[in-house]
PDB file of C-alpha atoms and ligand atoms in Angstrom:
ATOM      1  CA  UNK V  89     212.142 148.443  -6.601  1.00 51.00           C
ATOM      2  CA  UNK V  90     210.568 148.287  -3.146  1.00 52.00           C
ATOM      3  CA  UNK V  91     206.560 147.931  -2.785  1.00 52.00           C
ATOM      4  CA  UNK V  92     205.882 148.150   0.938  1.00 53.00           C
ATOM      5  CA  UNK V  93     206.308 151.872   2.051  1.00 53.00           C
ATOM      6  CA  UNK V  94     208.131 150.983   4.663  1.00 53.00           C
ATOM      7  CA  UNK V  95     211.053 150.927   2.276  1.00 71.00           C
ATOM      8  CA  UNK V  96     210.720 154.879   1.908  1.00 89.00           C
ATOM      9  CA  UNK V  97     213.985 156.214   2.706  1.00 96.00           C
ATOM     10  CA  UNK V  98     213.480 157.520   6.222  1.00 97.00           C
ATOM     11  CA  UNK V  99     215.715 158.703   9.615  1.00 98.00           C
ATOM     12  CA  UNK V 100     216.406 155.169  10.171  1.00 98.00           C
ATOM     13  CA  UNK V 101     217.268 153.777   6.915  1.00 98.00           C
ATOM     14  CA  UNK V 102     219.280 157.002   7.317  1.00 98.00           C
ATOM     15  CA  UNK V 103     221.190 156.527  10.483  1.00 98.00           C
ATOM     16  CA  UNK V 104     221.352 152.529   9.839  1.00 98.00           C
ATOM     17  CA  UNK V 105     223.823 153.448   6.519  1.00 98.00           C
ATOM     18  CA  UNK V 106     225.948 155.235   9.184  1.00 98.00           C
ATOM     19  CA  UNK V 107     226.337 152.138  11.160  1.00 98.00           C
ATOM     20  CA  UNK V 108     226.580 149.992   8.356  1.00 98.00           C
ATOM     21  CA  UNK V 109     229.669 152.122   6.925  1.00 98.00           C
ATOM     22  CA  UNK V 110     231.310 152.422  10.557  1.00 98.00           C
ATOM     23  CA  UNK V 111     230.996 148.125  11.063  1.00 98.00           C
ATOM     24  CA  UNK V 112     233.388 148.181   7.328  1.00 98.00           C
ATOM     25  CA  UNK V 113     235.518 150.773   8.896  1.00 98.00           C
ATOM     26  CA  UNK V 114     235.575 148.072  12.144  1.00 98.00           C
ATOM     27  CA  UNK V 115     236.303 145.291   9.785  1.00 98.00           C
ATOM     28  CA  UNK V 116     239.062 147.174   7.157  1.00 96.00           C
ATOM     29  CA  UNK V 117     241.068 147.807  10.948  1.00 96.00           C
ATOM     30  CA  UNK V 118     240.824 144.336  12.421  1.00 95.00           C
ATOM     31  CA  UNK V 119     242.542 143.499   8.976  1.00 93.00           C
ATOM     32  CA  UNK V 120     244.991 145.535   9.585  1.00 92.00           C
ATOM     33  CA  UNK V 121     245.284 144.940  13.125  1.00 91.00           C
ATOM     34  CA  UNK V 122     245.794 141.355  11.605  1.00 88.00           C
ATOM     35  CA  UNK V 123     248.954 142.252   9.502  1.00 81.00           C
ATOM     36  CA  UNK V 124     252.165 143.413  11.500  1.00 71.00           C
ATOM     37  CA  UNK V 125     253.542 145.644   8.653  1.00 71.00           C
ATOM     38  CA  UNK V 126     255.693 148.612  10.126  1.00 66.00           C
ATOM     39  CA  UNK V 127     253.059 150.461   7.971  1.00 72.00           C
ATOM     40  CA  UNK V 128     250.080 149.839   9.329  1.00 84.00           C
ATOM     41  CA  UNK V 129     250.489 151.479  12.195  1.00 90.00           C
ATOM     42  CA  UNK V 130     250.027 154.957  10.700  1.00 91.00           C
ATOM     43  CA  UNK V 131     246.769 153.627   8.335  1.00 93.00           C
ATOM     44  CA  UNK V 132     245.355 151.939  12.091  1.00 95.00           C
ATOM     45  CA  UNK V 133     245.852 155.868  13.363  1.00 96.00           C
ATOM     46  CA  UNK V 134     243.846 157.056   9.972  1.00 96.00           C
ATOM     47  CA  UNK V 135     241.566 154.688  10.245  1.00 97.00           C
ATOM     48  CA  UNK V 136     240.923 154.856  14.143  1.00 98.00           C
ATOM     49  CA  UNK V 137     240.021 158.431  13.298  1.00 97.00           C
ATOM     50  CA  UNK V 138     237.730 158.212  10.640  1.00 97.00           C
ATOM     51  CA  UNK V 139     235.858 155.733  13.238  1.00 98.00           C
ATOM     52  CA  UNK V 140     236.135 157.841  15.702  1.00 98.00           C
ATOM     53  CA  UNK V 141     234.748 161.069  13.710  1.00 97.00           C
ATOM     54  CA  UNK V 142     232.043 159.083  11.896  1.00 97.00           C
ATOM     55  CA  UNK V 143     230.783 157.992  15.513  1.00 98.00           C
ATOM     56  CA  UNK V 144     231.010 161.202  17.059  1.00 97.00           C
ATOM     57  CA  UNK V 145     229.118 162.869  14.852  1.00 98.00           C
ATOM     58  CA  UNK V 146     225.942 159.727  14.402  1.00 98.00           C
ATOM     59  CA  UNK V 147     225.934 160.267  18.071  1.00 98.00           C
ATOM     60  CA  UNK V 148     225.390 163.937  17.965  1.00 98.00           C
ATOM     61  CA  UNK V 149     222.927 163.979  15.690  1.00 98.00           C
ATOM     62  CA  UNK V 150     220.822 160.954  17.682  1.00 98.00           C
ATOM     63  CA  UNK V 151     221.428 162.672  20.396  1.00 98.00           C
ATOM     64  CA  UNK V 152     220.125 166.168  18.944  1.00 98.00           C
ATOM     65  CA  UNK V 153     217.354 165.039  17.005  1.00 98.00           C
ATOM     66  CA  UNK V 154     216.436 161.504  16.987  1.00 98.00           C
ATOM     67  CA  UNK V 155     216.167 160.372  20.667  1.00 98.00           C
ATOM     68  CA  UNK V 156     214.191 163.405  21.667  1.00 97.00           C
ATOM     69  CA  UNK V 157     211.493 163.024  18.936  1.00 97.00           C
ATOM     70  CA  UNK V 158     211.274 159.048  20.346  1.00 97.00           C
ATOM     71  CA  UNK V 159     210.867 160.747  23.908  1.00 96.00           C
ATOM     72  CA  UNK V 160     208.338 162.445  22.342  1.00 95.00           C
ATOM     73  CA  UNK V 161     206.527 159.826  20.649  1.00 95.00           C
ATOM     74  CA  UNK V 162     207.164 156.635  22.887  1.00 94.00           C
ATOM     75  CA  UNK V 163     205.332 156.026  25.959  1.00 90.00           C
ATOM     76  CA  UNK V 164     208.335 154.030  27.293  1.00 91.00           C
ATOM     77  CA  UNK V 165     211.486 155.398  27.181  1.00 94.00           C
ATOM     78  CA  UNK V 166     213.502 152.698  29.124  1.00 96.00           C
ATOM     79  CA  UNK V 167     215.023 151.928  25.174  1.00 96.00           C
ATOM     80  CA  UNK V 168     216.249 155.864  24.937  1.00 97.00           C
ATOM     81  CA  UNK V 169     217.698 156.166  28.398  1.00 98.00           C
ATOM     82  CA  UNK V 170     220.010 152.829  27.721  1.00 97.00           C
ATOM     83  CA  UNK V 171     220.689 154.746  23.990  1.00 98.00           C
ATOM     84  CA  UNK V 172     222.224 157.491  25.870  1.00 98.00           C
ATOM     85  CA  UNK V 173     223.601 156.074  28.666  1.00 98.00           C
ATOM     86  CA  UNK V 174     225.649 153.564  26.124  1.00 98.00           C
ATOM     87  CA  UNK V 175     226.336 157.139  23.873  1.00 98.00           C
ATOM     88  CA  UNK V 176     228.318 157.987  27.353  1.00 98.00           C
ATOM     89  CA  UNK V 177     229.779 154.447  27.709  1.00 97.00           C
ATOM     90  CA  UNK V 178     231.384 154.981  23.582  1.00 98.00           C
ATOM     91  CA  UNK V 179     232.265 158.815  23.852  1.00 98.00           C
ATOM     92  CA  UNK V 180     234.665 157.379  26.854  1.00 98.00           C
ATOM     93  CA  UNK V 181     236.189 155.068  24.464  1.00 98.00           C
ATOM     94  CA  UNK V 182     236.941 157.206  21.469  1.00 98.00           C
ATOM     95  CA  UNK V 183     238.257 159.738  23.869  1.00 98.00           C
ATOM     96  CA  UNK V 184     240.626 156.884  25.164  1.00 98.00           C
ATOM     97  CA  UNK V 185     241.316 156.215  21.334  1.00 98.00           C
ATOM     98  CA  UNK V 186     241.983 160.279  19.965  1.00 97.00           C
ATOM     99  CA  UNK V 187     243.821 160.473  22.989  1.00 97.00           C
ATOM    100  CA  UNK V 188     246.448 157.408  22.903  1.00 97.00           C
ATOM    101  CA  UNK V 189     250.229 158.132  22.531  1.00 94.00           C
ATOM    102  CA  UNK V 190     250.721 155.163  21.028  1.00 94.00           C
ATOM    103  CA  UNK V 191     249.129 152.900  18.314  1.00 94.00           C
ATOM    104  CA  UNK V 192     250.505 149.371  20.005  1.00 93.00           C
ATOM    105  CA  UNK V 193     248.250 146.383  21.244  1.00 93.00           C
ATOM    106  CA  UNK V 194     246.699 148.258  23.767  1.00 96.00           C
ATOM    107  CA  UNK V 195     245.487 150.372  21.176  1.00 96.00           C
ATOM    108  CA  UNK V 196     244.315 148.008  19.212  1.00 96.00           C
ATOM    109  CA  UNK V 197     242.160 146.393  22.306  1.00 97.00           C
ATOM    110  CA  UNK V 198     240.266 149.151  22.900  1.00 98.00           C
ATOM    111  CA  UNK V 199     239.096 149.691  18.872  1.00 98.00           C
ATOM    112  CA  UNK V 200     238.441 146.159  18.984  1.00 98.00           C
ATOM    113  CA  UNK V 201     236.159 146.727  22.146  1.00 98.00           C
ATOM    114  CA  UNK V 202     234.533 149.744  20.414  1.00 98.00           C
ATOM    115  CA  UNK V 203     233.643 147.672  18.157  1.00 98.00           C
ATOM    116  CA  UNK V 204     231.774 144.967  19.619  1.00 98.00           C
ATOM    117  CA  UNK V 205     230.388 147.535  21.882  1.00 98.00           C
ATOM    118  CA  UNK V 206     228.650 149.830  18.860  1.00 98.00           C
ATOM    119  CA  UNK V 207     227.751 146.401  17.601  1.00 98.00           C
ATOM    120  CA  UNK V 208     225.514 145.299  20.440  1.00 98.00           C
ATOM    121  CA  UNK V 209     224.439 148.794  20.519  1.00 98.00           C
ATOM    122  CA  UNK V 210     223.263 149.025  17.025  1.00 98.00           C
ATOM    123  CA  UNK V 211     221.548 145.901  17.311  1.00 98.00           C
ATOM    124  CA  UNK V 212     219.370 147.485  19.584  1.00 97.00           C
ATOM    125  CA  UNK V 213     218.625 150.245  17.449  1.00 98.00           C
ATOM    126  CA  UNK V 214     217.981 148.481  14.522  1.00 98.00           C
ATOM    127  CA  UNK V 215     215.893 146.064  16.124  1.00 97.00           C
ATOM    128  CA  UNK V 216     214.060 147.365  18.673  1.00 97.00           C
ATOM    129  CA  UNK V 217     214.280 151.168  18.807  1.00 97.00           C
ATOM    130  CA  UNK V 218     213.490 151.469  14.845  1.00 97.00           C
ATOM    131  CA  UNK V 219     210.990 149.187  14.899  1.00 97.00           C
ATOM    132  CA  UNK V 220     208.803 151.236  17.672  1.00 96.00           C
ATOM    133  CA  UNK V 221     210.316 154.599  16.250  1.00 97.00           C
ATOM    134  CA  UNK V 222     208.222 153.424  12.692  1.00 96.00           C
ATOM    135  CA  UNK V 223     205.256 152.319  14.314  1.00 95.00           C
ATOM    136  CA  UNK V 224     204.674 155.282  16.710  1.00 95.00           C
ATOM    137  CA  UNK V 225     202.455 158.051  15.492  1.00 89.00           C
ATOM    138  CA  UNK V 226     202.997 161.574  14.760  1.00 88.00           C
ATOM    139  CA  UNK V 227     206.600 160.893  13.925  1.00 95.00           C
ATOM    140  CA  UNK V 228     207.316 162.126  10.623  1.00 97.00           C
ATOM    141  CA  UNK V 229     210.328 160.104  10.083  1.00 98.00           C
ATOM    142  CA  UNK V 230     210.979 161.403   6.142  1.00 97.00           C
ATOM    143  CA  UNK V 231     210.885 164.772   7.454  1.00 97.00           C
ATOM    144  CA  UNK V 232     213.357 164.052   9.743  1.00 98.00           C
ATOM    145  CA  UNK V 233     215.786 162.139   7.715  1.00 98.00           C
ATOM    146  CA  UNK V 234     216.740 165.490   5.881  1.00 98.00           C
ATOM    147  CA  UNK V 235     216.822 166.971   9.301  1.00 98.00           C
ATOM    148  CA  UNK V 236     219.113 164.681   9.750  1.00 98.00           C
ATOM    149  CA  UNK V 237     221.308 164.651   6.862  1.00 98.00           C
ATOM    150  CA  UNK V 238     221.433 168.644   7.033  1.00 98.00           C
ATOM    151  CA  UNK V 239     222.997 168.563  10.699  1.00 98.00           C
ATOM    152  CA  UNK V 240     225.342 165.396   9.810  1.00 98.00           C
ATOM    153  CA  UNK V 241     226.412 167.418   6.970  1.00 97.00           C
ATOM    154  CA  UNK V 242     227.263 170.695   8.844  1.00 97.00           C
ATOM    155  CA  UNK V 243     228.943 168.755  12.048  1.00 97.00           C
ATOM    156  CA  UNK V 244     231.032 167.096   9.260  1.00 94.00           C
ATOM    157  CA  UNK V 245     232.544 170.281   7.764  1.00 94.00           C
ATOM    158  CA  UNK V 246     233.088 171.655  11.186  1.00 93.00           C
ATOM    159  CA  UNK V 247     235.298 168.836  11.972  1.00 87.00           C
ATOM    160  CA  UNK V 248     237.265 168.484   8.965  1.00 83.00           C
ATOM    161  CA  UNK V 249     237.485 172.523   9.163  1.00 79.00           C
ATOM    162  CA  UNK V 250     239.350 171.832  12.521  1.00 66.00           C
ATOM    163  CA  UNK V 251     241.597 169.312  11.221  1.00 55.00           C
ATOM    164  CA  UNK V 252     244.388 171.893  10.007  1.00 52.00           C
TER     165      UNK V 252
HETATM  166 FE1  FE2 P 180     222.882 155.640  19.391  1.00 93.79          FE
HETATM  167 FE1  FE2 P 181     223.080 154.815  15.999  1.00 93.79          FE
END
């Protein structure tokens, strides 16, 4: 039973749930990549696609809703600038993974590097950005959670509709 107000579900805890989910998916990929079974190849492709879809939707809701609100609320916006640059780099790797013709060692390497990169990015969000967001005045993170959840649902539906 949460005893502090901080424990109330808010925008940050929703975003962090996404972070934990992709961490799990990256771990599952790592396990699959270790097994050399031929069947692993299709599973790896499916898992990589799932990771890319989750990350793309997550990045969109941060860029459309969370980051702009932080820019308004915080005096120092360096963290948001850096996060947006990191998103651009991650998107580049995501595109390389989605466009890759073969599930080979280079494919594994791209997924591994993306995982490490996201790990770093998530640590900065969790340990710095979320702390500042929760301390900021005039930022209704509880209401923002609803907005993020609704937009996420919309984008996920768009994505699954796009796959024949
Ligand atoms: Fe982010
Ligand atoms: Fe994030």
